[in-house]
Structures are given as structure tokens and as C-alpha cells.
């Protein structure tokens, strides 16, 4: 069964909230698991694609910071907000 974009976005939001505050060794595998959900899947309106790619980039930023041992505290909220925007447009 294929997930709808709204379902994918909901899973991403749930995973981001679960990973937030976890140490890098726990958060990174969660973030890595989101990549397939956030990648584009065909033609979609520009606003929708921008929201989806914004969520993707925000997740990548968290991953890079965690991987480098840098603080990521300020990156979670924008990533969750981007995923929520994507979900809102997917409905």
C-alpha cells in the first residue's frame, strides 16, 4: 500500500518529535529513515514541492549537525514546522 503524502508527512513529524532531544546515536538512524519519505515522488504543485523539499533540507541540516557533534537544538523546531507545512498542503 502506498502512503499518501499526508501520511508520510505525519510520520515525519512523529519521528522528528521522537528524535528531538535524543543523543546523536539514537536520533541519526531515525533521521536517516525519513529520507525515503521526504524525497519527491513525481509531479506536484510548486508550493507543495517547496514545502516538501524544505522539510527534507531541514532534516538534512539536523543530520549534519548531529553527525559533526554540533548543537542541533535550534534546528528541530524549523524542521517540524516545515513538515507540518508540507502536511497541511498535502491534505
Short mmCIF file of C-alpha atoms in Angstrom, two decimals:
data_model
loop_
_atom_site.label_atom_id
_atom_site.label_comp_id
_atom_site.label_asym_id
_atom_site.label_seq_id
_atom_site.Cartn_x
_atom_site.Cartn_y
_atom_site.Cartn_z
CA UNK A 1 0.00 0.00 0.00
CA UNK A 2 1.34 3.41 -0.95
CA UNK A 3 1.25 6.05 1.72
CA UNK A 4 -0.31 9.38 0.88
CA UNK A 5 1.83 12.47 1.22
CA UNK A 6 -0.23 13.48 4.22
CA UNK A 7 0.57 10.14 5.89
CA UNK A 8 4.25 10.49 5.01
CA UNK A 9 4.34 13.98 6.49
CA UNK A 10 2.59 12.76 9.64
CA UNK A 11 5.20 10.01 10.03
CA UNK A 12 7.99 12.54 9.54
CA UNK A 13 6.53 14.89 12.18
CA UNK A 14 6.10 12.00 14.62
CA UNK A 15 9.67 10.80 14.05
CA UNK A 16 11.14 14.29 14.39
CA UNK A 17 9.36 14.78 17.71
CA UNK A 18 10.57 11.35 18.89
CA UNK A 19 14.16 12.05 17.84
CA UNK A 20 14.31 15.56 19.27
CA UNK A 21 16.40 15.64 22.41
CA UNK A 22 17.80 12.15 21.84
CA UNK A 23 21.56 11.64 21.64
CA UNK A 24 23.01 11.58 18.13
CA UNK A 25 23.44 7.80 18.08
CA UNK A 26 19.68 7.41 18.54
CA UNK A 27 18.50 10.43 16.52
CA UNK A 28 20.64 9.85 13.42
CA UNK A 29 19.16 6.45 12.47
CA UNK A 30 15.66 7.90 12.94
CA UNK A 31 16.52 10.82 10.64
CA UNK A 32 18.13 8.51 8.08
CA UNK A 33 14.92 6.52 8.00
CA UNK A 34 12.99 9.63 6.97
CA UNK A 35 14.91 10.31 3.78
CA UNK A 36 12.79 7.98 1.65
CA UNK A 37 9.60 9.51 2.99
CA UNK A 38 10.61 13.07 2.22
CA UNK A 39 12.07 12.58 -1.25
CA UNK A 40 9.94 13.78 -4.15
CA UNK A 41 7.63 11.35 -5.85
CA UNK A 42 6.57 12.83 -9.15
CA UNK A 43 4.78 15.90 -10.35
CA UNK A 44 3.23 18.12 -7.73
CA UNK A 45 2.31 21.82 -7.49
CA UNK A 46 5.30 24.08 -6.90
CA UNK A 47 4.14 25.24 -3.46
CA UNK A 48 3.78 21.61 -2.37
CA UNK A 49 7.23 20.65 -3.72
CA UNK A 50 8.79 23.65 -1.97
CA UNK A 51 7.22 22.61 1.34
CA UNK A 52 8.36 19.01 0.92
CA UNK A 53 11.88 19.97 -0.09
CA UNK A 54 12.02 22.47 2.78
CA UNK A 55 11.27 19.66 5.20
CA UNK A 56 13.89 17.48 3.51
CA UNK A 57 16.57 20.18 3.77
CA UNK A 58 15.71 20.93 7.40
CA UNK A 59 16.07 17.24 8.27
CA UNK A 60 19.43 17.16 6.46
CA UNK A 61 20.60 20.16 8.49
CA UNK A 62 19.82 18.37 11.75
CA UNK A 63 21.58 15.24 10.50
CA UNK A 64 24.70 17.20 9.53
CA UNK A 65 24.86 18.96 12.89
CA UNK A 66 24.41 15.72 14.84
CA UNK A 67 26.94 13.91 12.68
CA UNK A 68 29.50 16.64 13.35
CA UNK A 69 28.74 16.77 17.05
CA UNK A 70 27.40 20.30 16.77
CA UNK A 71 24.39 21.56 18.74
CA UNK A 72 21.14 20.90 16.88
CA UNK A 73 18.69 22.28 19.45
CA UNK A 74 17.72 25.27 17.28
CA UNK A 75 17.15 23.09 14.19
CA UNK A 76 14.33 20.83 15.40
CA UNK A 77 11.50 23.40 15.55
CA UNK A 78 12.05 24.67 11.97
CA UNK A 79 12.18 21.07 10.69
CA UNK A 80 8.94 20.17 12.46
CA UNK A 81 7.31 23.39 11.19
CA UNK A 82 8.43 22.59 7.63
CA UNK A 83 6.99 19.08 7.87
CA UNK A 84 3.73 20.48 9.26
CA UNK A 85 3.51 22.93 6.35
CA UNK A 86 4.09 20.05 3.93
CA UNK A 87 1.36 18.03 5.68
CA UNK A 88 -1.08 20.95 5.54
CA UNK A 89 -0.57 21.28 1.78
CA UNK A 90 -0.91 17.53 1.30
CA UNK A 91 -4.42 17.38 2.71
#
